[in-house]
Short mmCIF file of C-alpha atoms in Angstrom, two decimals:
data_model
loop_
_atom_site.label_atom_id
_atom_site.label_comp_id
_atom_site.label_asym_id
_atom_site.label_seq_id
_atom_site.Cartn_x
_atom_site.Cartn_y
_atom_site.Cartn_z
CA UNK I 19 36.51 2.27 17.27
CA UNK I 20 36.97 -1.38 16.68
CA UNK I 21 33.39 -1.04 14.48
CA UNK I 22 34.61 1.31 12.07
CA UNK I 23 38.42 -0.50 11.89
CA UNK I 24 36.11 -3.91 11.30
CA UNK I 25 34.62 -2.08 8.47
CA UNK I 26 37.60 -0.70 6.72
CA UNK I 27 36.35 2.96 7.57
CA UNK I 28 38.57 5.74 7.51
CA UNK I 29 37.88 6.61 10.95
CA UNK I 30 41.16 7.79 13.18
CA UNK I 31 39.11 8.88 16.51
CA UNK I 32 35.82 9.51 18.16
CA UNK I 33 33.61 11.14 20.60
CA UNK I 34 30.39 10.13 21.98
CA UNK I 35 28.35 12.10 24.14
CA UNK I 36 25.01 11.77 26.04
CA UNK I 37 22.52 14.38 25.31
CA UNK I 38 19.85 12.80 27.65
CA UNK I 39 16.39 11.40 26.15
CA UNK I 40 13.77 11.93 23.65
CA UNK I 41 9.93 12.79 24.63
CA UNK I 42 9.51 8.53 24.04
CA UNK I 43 12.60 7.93 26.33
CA UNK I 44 15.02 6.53 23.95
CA UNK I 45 18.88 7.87 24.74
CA UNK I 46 19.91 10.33 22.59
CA UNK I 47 23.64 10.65 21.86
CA UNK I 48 25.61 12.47 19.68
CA UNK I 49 28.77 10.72 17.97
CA UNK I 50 31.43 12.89 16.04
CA UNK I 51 34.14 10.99 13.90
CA UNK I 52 37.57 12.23 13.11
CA UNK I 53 39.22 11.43 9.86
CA UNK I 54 42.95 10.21 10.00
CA UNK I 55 45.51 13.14 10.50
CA UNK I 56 46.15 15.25 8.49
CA UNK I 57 43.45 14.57 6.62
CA UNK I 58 41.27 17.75 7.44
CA UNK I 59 38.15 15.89 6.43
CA UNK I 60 36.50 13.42 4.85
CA UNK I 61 35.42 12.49 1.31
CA UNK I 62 32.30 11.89 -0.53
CA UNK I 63 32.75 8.54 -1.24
CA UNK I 64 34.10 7.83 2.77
CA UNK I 65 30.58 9.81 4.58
CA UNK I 66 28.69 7.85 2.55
CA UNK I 67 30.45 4.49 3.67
CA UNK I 68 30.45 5.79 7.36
CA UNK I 69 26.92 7.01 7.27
CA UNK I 70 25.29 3.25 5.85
CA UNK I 71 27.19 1.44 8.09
CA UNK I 72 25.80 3.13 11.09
CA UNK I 73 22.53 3.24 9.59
CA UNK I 74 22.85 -0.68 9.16
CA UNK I 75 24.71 -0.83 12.81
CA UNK I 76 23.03 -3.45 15.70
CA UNK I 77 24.77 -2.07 19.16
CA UNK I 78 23.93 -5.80 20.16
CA UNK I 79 25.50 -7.46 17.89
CA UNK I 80 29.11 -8.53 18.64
CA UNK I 81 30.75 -8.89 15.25
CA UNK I 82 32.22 -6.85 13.37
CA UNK I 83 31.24 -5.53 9.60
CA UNK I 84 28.06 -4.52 8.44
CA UNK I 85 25.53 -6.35 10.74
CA UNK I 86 22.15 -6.85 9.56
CA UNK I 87 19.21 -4.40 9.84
CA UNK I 88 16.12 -5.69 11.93
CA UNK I 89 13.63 -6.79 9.51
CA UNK I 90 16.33 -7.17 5.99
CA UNK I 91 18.37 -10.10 5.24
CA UNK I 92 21.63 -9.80 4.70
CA UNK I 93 23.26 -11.57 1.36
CA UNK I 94 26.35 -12.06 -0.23
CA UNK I 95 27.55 -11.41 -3.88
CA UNK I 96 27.86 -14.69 -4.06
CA UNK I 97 24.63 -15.91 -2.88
CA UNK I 98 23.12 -13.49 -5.85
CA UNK I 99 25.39 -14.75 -8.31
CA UNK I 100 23.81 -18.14 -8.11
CA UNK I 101 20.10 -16.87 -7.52
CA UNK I 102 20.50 -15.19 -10.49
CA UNK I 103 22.37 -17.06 -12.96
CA UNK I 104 25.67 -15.24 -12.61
CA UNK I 105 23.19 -12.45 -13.32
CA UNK I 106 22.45 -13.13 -16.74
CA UNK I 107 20.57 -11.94 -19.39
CA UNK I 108 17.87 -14.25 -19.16
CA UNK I 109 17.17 -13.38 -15.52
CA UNK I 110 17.31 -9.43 -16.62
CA UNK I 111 14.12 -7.88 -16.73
CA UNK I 112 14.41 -3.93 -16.70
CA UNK I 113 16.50 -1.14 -15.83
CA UNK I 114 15.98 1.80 -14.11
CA UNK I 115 17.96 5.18 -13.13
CA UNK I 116 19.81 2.77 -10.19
CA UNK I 117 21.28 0.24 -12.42
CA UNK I 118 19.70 -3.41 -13.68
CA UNK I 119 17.10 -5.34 -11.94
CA UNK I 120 17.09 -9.39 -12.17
CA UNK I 121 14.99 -11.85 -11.17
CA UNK I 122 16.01 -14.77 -8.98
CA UNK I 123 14.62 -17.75 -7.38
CA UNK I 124 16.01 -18.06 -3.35
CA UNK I 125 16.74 -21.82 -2.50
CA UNK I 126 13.36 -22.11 -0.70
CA UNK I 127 12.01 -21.68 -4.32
CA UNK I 128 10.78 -17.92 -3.44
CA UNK I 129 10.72 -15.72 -6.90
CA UNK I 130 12.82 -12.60 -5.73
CA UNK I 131 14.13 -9.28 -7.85
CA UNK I 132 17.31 -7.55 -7.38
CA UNK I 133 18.14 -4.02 -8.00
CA UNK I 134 21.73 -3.70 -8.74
CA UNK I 135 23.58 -0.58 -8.90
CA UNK I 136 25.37 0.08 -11.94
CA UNK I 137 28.67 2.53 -12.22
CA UNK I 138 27.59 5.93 -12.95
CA UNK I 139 24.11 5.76 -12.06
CA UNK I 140 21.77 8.70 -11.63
CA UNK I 141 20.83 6.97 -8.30
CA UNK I 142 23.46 5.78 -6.02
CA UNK I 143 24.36 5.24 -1.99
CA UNK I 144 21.92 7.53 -0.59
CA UNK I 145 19.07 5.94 -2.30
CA UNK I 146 20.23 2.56 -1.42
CA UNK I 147 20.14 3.37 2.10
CA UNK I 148 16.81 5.25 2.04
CA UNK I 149 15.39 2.28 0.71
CA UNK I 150 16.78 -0.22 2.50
CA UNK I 151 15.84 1.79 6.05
CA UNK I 152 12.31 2.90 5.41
CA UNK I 153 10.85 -0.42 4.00
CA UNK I 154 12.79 -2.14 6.87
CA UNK I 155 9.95 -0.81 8.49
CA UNK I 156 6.93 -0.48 6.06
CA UNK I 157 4.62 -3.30 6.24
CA UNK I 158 1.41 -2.93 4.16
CA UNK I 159 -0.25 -4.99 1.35
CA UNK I 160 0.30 -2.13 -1.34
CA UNK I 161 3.89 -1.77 -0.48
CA UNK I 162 6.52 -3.81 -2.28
CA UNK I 163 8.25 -6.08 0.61
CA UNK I 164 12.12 -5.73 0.95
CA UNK I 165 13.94 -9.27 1.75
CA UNK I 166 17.23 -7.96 2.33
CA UNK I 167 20.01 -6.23 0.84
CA UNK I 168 23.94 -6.85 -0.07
CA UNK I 169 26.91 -5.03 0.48
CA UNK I 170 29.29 -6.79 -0.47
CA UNK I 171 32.51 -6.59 -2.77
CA UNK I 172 31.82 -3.08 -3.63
CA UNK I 173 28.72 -4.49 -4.92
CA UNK I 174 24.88 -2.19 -4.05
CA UNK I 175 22.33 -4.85 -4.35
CA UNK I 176 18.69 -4.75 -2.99
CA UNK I 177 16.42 -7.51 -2.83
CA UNK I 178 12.46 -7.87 -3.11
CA UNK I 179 9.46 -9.66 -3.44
CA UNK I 180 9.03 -11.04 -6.99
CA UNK I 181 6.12 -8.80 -8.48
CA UNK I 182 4.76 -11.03 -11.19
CA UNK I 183 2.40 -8.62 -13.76
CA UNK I 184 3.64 -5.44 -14.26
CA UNK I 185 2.37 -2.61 -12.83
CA UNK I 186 -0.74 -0.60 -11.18
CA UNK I 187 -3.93 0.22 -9.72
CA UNK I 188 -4.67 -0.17 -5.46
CA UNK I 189 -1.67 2.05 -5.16
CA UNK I 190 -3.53 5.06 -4.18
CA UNK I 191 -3.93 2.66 -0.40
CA UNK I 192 -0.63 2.41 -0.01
CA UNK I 193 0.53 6.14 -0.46
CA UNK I 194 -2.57 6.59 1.93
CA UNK I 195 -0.30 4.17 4.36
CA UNK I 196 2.87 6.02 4.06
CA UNK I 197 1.18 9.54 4.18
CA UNK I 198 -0.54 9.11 7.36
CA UNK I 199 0.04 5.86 9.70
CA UNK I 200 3.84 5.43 8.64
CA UNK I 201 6.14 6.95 11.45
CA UNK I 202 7.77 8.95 10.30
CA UNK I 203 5.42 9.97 7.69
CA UNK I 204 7.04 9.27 4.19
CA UNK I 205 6.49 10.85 0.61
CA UNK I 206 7.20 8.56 -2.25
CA UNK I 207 8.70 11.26 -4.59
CA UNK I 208 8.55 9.24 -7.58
CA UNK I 209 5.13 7.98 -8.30
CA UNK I 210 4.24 6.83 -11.47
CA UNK I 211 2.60 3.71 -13.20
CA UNK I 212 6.43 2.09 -13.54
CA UNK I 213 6.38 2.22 -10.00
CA UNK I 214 3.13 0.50 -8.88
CA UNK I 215 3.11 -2.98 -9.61
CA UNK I 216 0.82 -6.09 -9.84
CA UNK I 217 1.22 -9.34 -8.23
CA UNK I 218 -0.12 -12.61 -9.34
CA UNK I 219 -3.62 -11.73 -7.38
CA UNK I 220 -3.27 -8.42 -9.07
CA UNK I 221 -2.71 -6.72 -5.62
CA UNK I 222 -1.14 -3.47 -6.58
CA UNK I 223 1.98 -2.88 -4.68
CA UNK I 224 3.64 0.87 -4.47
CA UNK I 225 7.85 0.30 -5.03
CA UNK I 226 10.93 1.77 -5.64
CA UNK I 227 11.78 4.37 -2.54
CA UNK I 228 15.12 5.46 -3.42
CA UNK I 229 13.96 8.62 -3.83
CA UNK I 230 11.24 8.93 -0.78
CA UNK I 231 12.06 11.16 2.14
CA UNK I 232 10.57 10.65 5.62
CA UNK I 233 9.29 13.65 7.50
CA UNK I 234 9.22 14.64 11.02
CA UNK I 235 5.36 15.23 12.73
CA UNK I 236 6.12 19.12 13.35
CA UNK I 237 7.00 19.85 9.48
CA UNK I 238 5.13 18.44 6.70
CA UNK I 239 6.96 20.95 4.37
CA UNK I 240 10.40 19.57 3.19
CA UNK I 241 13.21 21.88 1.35
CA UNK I 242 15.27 20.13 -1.25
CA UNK I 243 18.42 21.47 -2.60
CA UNK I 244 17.95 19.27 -5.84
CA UNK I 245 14.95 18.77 -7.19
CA UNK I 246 14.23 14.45 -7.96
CA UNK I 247 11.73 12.72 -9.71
CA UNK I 248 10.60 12.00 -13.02
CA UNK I 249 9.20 14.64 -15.18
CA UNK I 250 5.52 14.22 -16.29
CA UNK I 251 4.81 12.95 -12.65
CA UNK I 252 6.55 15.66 -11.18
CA UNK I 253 4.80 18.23 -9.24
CA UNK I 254 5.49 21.50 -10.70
CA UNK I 255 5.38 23.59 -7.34
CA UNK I 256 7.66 21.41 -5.67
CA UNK I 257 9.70 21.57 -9.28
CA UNK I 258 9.75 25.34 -9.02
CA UNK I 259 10.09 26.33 -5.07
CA UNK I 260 11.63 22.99 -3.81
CA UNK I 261 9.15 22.45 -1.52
CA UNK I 262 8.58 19.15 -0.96
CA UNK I 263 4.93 18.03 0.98
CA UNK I 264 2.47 15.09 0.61
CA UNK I 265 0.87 17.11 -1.60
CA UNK I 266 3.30 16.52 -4.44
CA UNK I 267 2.82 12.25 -3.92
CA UNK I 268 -1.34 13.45 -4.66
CA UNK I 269 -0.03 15.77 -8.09
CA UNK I 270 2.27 12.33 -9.79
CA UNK I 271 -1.22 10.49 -8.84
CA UNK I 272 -3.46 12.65 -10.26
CA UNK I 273 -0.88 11.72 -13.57
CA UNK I 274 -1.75 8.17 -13.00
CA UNK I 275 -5.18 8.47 -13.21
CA UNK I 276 -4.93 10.39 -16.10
CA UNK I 277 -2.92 8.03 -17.64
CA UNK I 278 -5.31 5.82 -17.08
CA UNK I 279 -8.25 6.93 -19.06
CA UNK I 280 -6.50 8.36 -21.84
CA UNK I 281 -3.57 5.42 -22.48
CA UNK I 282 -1.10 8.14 -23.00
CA UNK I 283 2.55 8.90 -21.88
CA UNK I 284 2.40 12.19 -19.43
CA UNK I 285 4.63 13.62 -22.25
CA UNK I 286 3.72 12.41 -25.62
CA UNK I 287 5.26 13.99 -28.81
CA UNK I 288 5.73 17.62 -27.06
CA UNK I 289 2.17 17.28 -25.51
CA UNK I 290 1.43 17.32 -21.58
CA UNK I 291 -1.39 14.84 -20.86
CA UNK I 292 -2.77 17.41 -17.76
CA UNK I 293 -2.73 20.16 -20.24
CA UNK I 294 -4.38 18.08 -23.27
CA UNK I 295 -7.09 16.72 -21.06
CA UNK I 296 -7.73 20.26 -19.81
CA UNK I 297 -8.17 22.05 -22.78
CA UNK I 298 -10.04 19.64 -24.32
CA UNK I 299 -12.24 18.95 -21.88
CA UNK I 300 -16.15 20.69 -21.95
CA UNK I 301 -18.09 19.56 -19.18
CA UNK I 302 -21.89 20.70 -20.75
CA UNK I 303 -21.38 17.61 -23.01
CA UNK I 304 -21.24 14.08 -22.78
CA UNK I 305 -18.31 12.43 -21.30
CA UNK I 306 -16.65 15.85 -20.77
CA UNK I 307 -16.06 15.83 -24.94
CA UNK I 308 -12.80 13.96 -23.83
CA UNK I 309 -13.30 10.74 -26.77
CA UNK I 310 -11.20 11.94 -29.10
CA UNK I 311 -7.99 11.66 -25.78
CA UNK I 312 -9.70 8.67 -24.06
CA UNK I 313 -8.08 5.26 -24.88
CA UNK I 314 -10.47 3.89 -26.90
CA UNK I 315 -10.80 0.08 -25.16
CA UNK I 316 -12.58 1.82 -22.01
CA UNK I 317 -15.78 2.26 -24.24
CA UNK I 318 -17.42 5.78 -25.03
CA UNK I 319 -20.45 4.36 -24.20
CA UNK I 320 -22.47 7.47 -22.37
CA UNK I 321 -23.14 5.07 -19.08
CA UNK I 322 -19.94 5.17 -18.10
CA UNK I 323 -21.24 5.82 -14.42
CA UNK I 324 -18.46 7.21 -12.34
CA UNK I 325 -16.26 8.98 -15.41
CA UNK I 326 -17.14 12.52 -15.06
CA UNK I 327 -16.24 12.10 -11.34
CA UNK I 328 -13.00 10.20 -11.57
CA UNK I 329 -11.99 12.94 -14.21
CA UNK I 330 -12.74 15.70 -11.69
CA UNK I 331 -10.84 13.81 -8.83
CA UNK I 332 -7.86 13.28 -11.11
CA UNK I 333 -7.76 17.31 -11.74
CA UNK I 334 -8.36 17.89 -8.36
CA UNK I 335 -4.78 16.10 -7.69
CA UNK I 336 -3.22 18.08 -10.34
CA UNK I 337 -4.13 21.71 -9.74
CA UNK I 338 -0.87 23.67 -9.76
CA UNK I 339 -1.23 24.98 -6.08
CA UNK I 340 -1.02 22.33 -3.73
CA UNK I 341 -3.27 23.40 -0.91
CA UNK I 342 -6.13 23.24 -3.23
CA UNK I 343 -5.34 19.30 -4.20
CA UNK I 344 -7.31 16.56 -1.80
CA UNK I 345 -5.00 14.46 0.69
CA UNK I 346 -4.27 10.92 -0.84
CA UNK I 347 -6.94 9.91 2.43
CA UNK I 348 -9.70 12.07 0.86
CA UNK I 349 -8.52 10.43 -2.72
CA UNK I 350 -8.81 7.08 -1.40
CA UNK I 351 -12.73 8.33 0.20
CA UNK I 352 -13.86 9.49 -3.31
CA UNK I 353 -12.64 6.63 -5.33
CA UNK I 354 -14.01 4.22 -2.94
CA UNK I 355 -17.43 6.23 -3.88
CA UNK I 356 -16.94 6.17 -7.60
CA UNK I 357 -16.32 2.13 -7.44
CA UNK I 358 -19.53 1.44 -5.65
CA UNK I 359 -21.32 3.96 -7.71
CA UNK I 360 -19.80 1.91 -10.76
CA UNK I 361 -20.94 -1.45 -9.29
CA UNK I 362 -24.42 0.02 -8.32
CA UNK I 363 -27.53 -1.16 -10.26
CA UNK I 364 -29.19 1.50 -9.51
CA UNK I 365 -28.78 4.89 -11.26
CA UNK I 366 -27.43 7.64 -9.29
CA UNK I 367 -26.69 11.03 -9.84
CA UNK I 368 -23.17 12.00 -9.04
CA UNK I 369 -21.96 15.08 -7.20
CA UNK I 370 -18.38 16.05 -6.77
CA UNK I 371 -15.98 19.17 -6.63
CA UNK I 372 -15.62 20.33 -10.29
CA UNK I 373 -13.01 21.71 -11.94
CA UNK I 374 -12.64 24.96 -12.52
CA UNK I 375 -9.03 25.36 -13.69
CA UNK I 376 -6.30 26.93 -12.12
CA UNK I 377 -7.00 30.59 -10.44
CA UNK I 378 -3.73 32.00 -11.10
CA UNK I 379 -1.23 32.29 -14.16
CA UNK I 380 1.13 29.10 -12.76
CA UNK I 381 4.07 28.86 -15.38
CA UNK I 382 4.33 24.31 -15.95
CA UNK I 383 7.91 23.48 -15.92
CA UNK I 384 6.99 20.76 -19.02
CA UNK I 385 8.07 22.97 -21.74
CA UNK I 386 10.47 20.54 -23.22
CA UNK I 387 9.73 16.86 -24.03
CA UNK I 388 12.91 15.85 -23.55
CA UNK I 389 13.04 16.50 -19.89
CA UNK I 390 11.33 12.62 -18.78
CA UNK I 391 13.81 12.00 -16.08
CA UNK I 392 15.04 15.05 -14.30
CA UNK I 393 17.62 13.83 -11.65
CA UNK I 394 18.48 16.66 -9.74
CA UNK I 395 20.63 19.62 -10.49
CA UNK I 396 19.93 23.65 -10.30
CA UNK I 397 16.94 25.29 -11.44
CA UNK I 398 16.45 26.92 -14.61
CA UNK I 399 15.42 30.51 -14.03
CA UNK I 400 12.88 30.94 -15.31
CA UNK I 401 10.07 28.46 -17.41
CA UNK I 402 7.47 28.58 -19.76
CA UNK I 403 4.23 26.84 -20.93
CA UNK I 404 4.17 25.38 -24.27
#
């Protein structure tokens, strides 16, 4: 009790009981909390307070408050104030759906960014405690590194590695990290190119998890009850059923690499970029007959070795089924392939998967340009290609 009255929680009583151990013998226990009489249960606002404090909660630490979470630092408002300038406008450098982001400099001299949630975002406590206890424990070059967090006079802040040049590329090793050797496994939910960025060795690094959910070994298959993510990216069969697998990370990929080659928005002026590259795509001629959609810096020189297989990889990812769309492992395998054949002297002829488009009539939920940030909320009923 004296944990919850340390950290102002709302808590009158509780009961913990021992349910024995897990399969890896760690005690498992079940705690209920009581909200003060006759309060006959509690708000929004007051689980979410109760839930990230025993999320953050070290049972050997001795103080009270919010302790600090193996792995994250723990600042205050104030500390943040001063890395950051009072958080000024000169230290601003984006926004997102959870509020601003700054950059700071720590006293050590260490270049650091801070997400800081802003009244009324889209994106609020949940995903500032999914973030702050999934990269707690995600260590991998092509994952953005969390330094710590702040909770602190009403103030949401989260702090990370500095990422110095924008965004892209490696990511596709990182989401091959979290798919299969993080434990839990964890899908991203939100990939897409403002989400992988470059640091001053132009190592890609995969960020922002506010939106990721981890999954348990036995079930690979997660059911939403609000769709998330950011339309373009977003994987139209987990749009429309609200199923929710690793598959969907491979579909917002498959964007990226799109993206990629053509220098285009996913949405751009009503268009989809999967359906554009599709139906102008004829793969009897050169280069697919894609020039007049590929960005024209890449060259439409004919000996681009590697193209017509990277294309067919990137349409693999976006087929509108997801059991027939690779696993980010067998997307990391083929791309590994198309780099050495693009580094390779030697002429080769390629061999791949092709695409044959989509076997059954799949309805794409990107029948209205304005929908580039869907946030959640019910489902239309029905939807319609454009």
């Amino acid at each position: 009790m004296s944990f919850f009255q340390n950290a102002s929680l709302p808590v009158d009583s509780v009961s913990l009981k021992n349910l024995g151990k897990s399969l890896e013998d760690y005690p498992l226990l079940r705690l209920d909390v009581f909200p003060p009489g006759p309060q006959p249960s509690f708000t929004r606002t007051e689980i979410i307070g109760i839930g990230f404090a025993l999320i953050l909660w070290d049972p050997n630490s001795g103080s009270g408050g919010v302790p600090e979470l193996k792995g994250a630092r723990s600042f205050t408002y104030e500390q943040l104030q001063k890395y950051t300038n009072n958080f000024s406008e000169t230290n601003n450098i984006g926004r997102g759906g959870y509020g601003m982001v700054y950059k700071g400099s720590l006293s050590n001299g260490q270049l650091i960014a801070i997400k800081r949630a802003q009244g009324g975002s889209s994106q609020g406590g949940f995903e500032f405690k999914t973030e702050i206890e999934l990269l707690s424990r995600i260590h991998h070059k092509n994952v953005v590194g969390l330094i710590g967090f702040c909770f602190d006079q009403s103030e949401q802040m989260l702090v990370y590695e500095y990422i110095v040049n924008g965004t892209l590329k490696d990511s596709l090793s990182g989401l091959q990290y979290l798919h299969d050797h993080a434990d839990p496994p964890i899908i991203h939910r939100d990939v897409k190119t403002n989400n992988i960025l470059l640091n001053e060795r132009l190592v890609a690094k995969v960020a922002d998890f506010g939106l990721s959910k981890p999954l348990s070994d036995a079930d690979r298959t997660y059911v939403t009850t609000q769709v998330k993510g950011t339309m373009g990216y977003m994987d139209p069969e987990y749009y429309m059923t609200q199923q929710l697998t690793e598959k969907s990370d491979t579909y917002s990929f498959g964007v990226v690499m799109l993206e990629l080659i053509t220098a285009r928005n996913p949405i751009e002026k009503g268009k989809y970029i999967v359906r554009k590259v599709k139906e102008a795509m004829n793969k009897n001629k050169e280069l697919y007959d894609l020039q007049e959609v590929l960005d024209p810096t890449i060259g439409l020189s004919s000996q681009l070795k590697g193209f017509e297989r990277f294309v067919d990889l990137a349409l693999r990812c976006v087929e509108d089924m997801g059991y027939q769309r690779p696993t980010m492992s067998e997307v990391v395998k083929e791309l590994e392939s198309i780099i050495e054949l693009m580094v390779c002297t030697e002429s080769s002829s390629s061999t791949s998967a092709s695409y044959e488009g989509a076997s059954i009539d799949h309805n794409y939920p990107y029948s209205n340009d304005s929908l580039l940030s869907y946030n959640g909320g019910s489902l239309p009923p029905t939807f319609h290609p454009k």
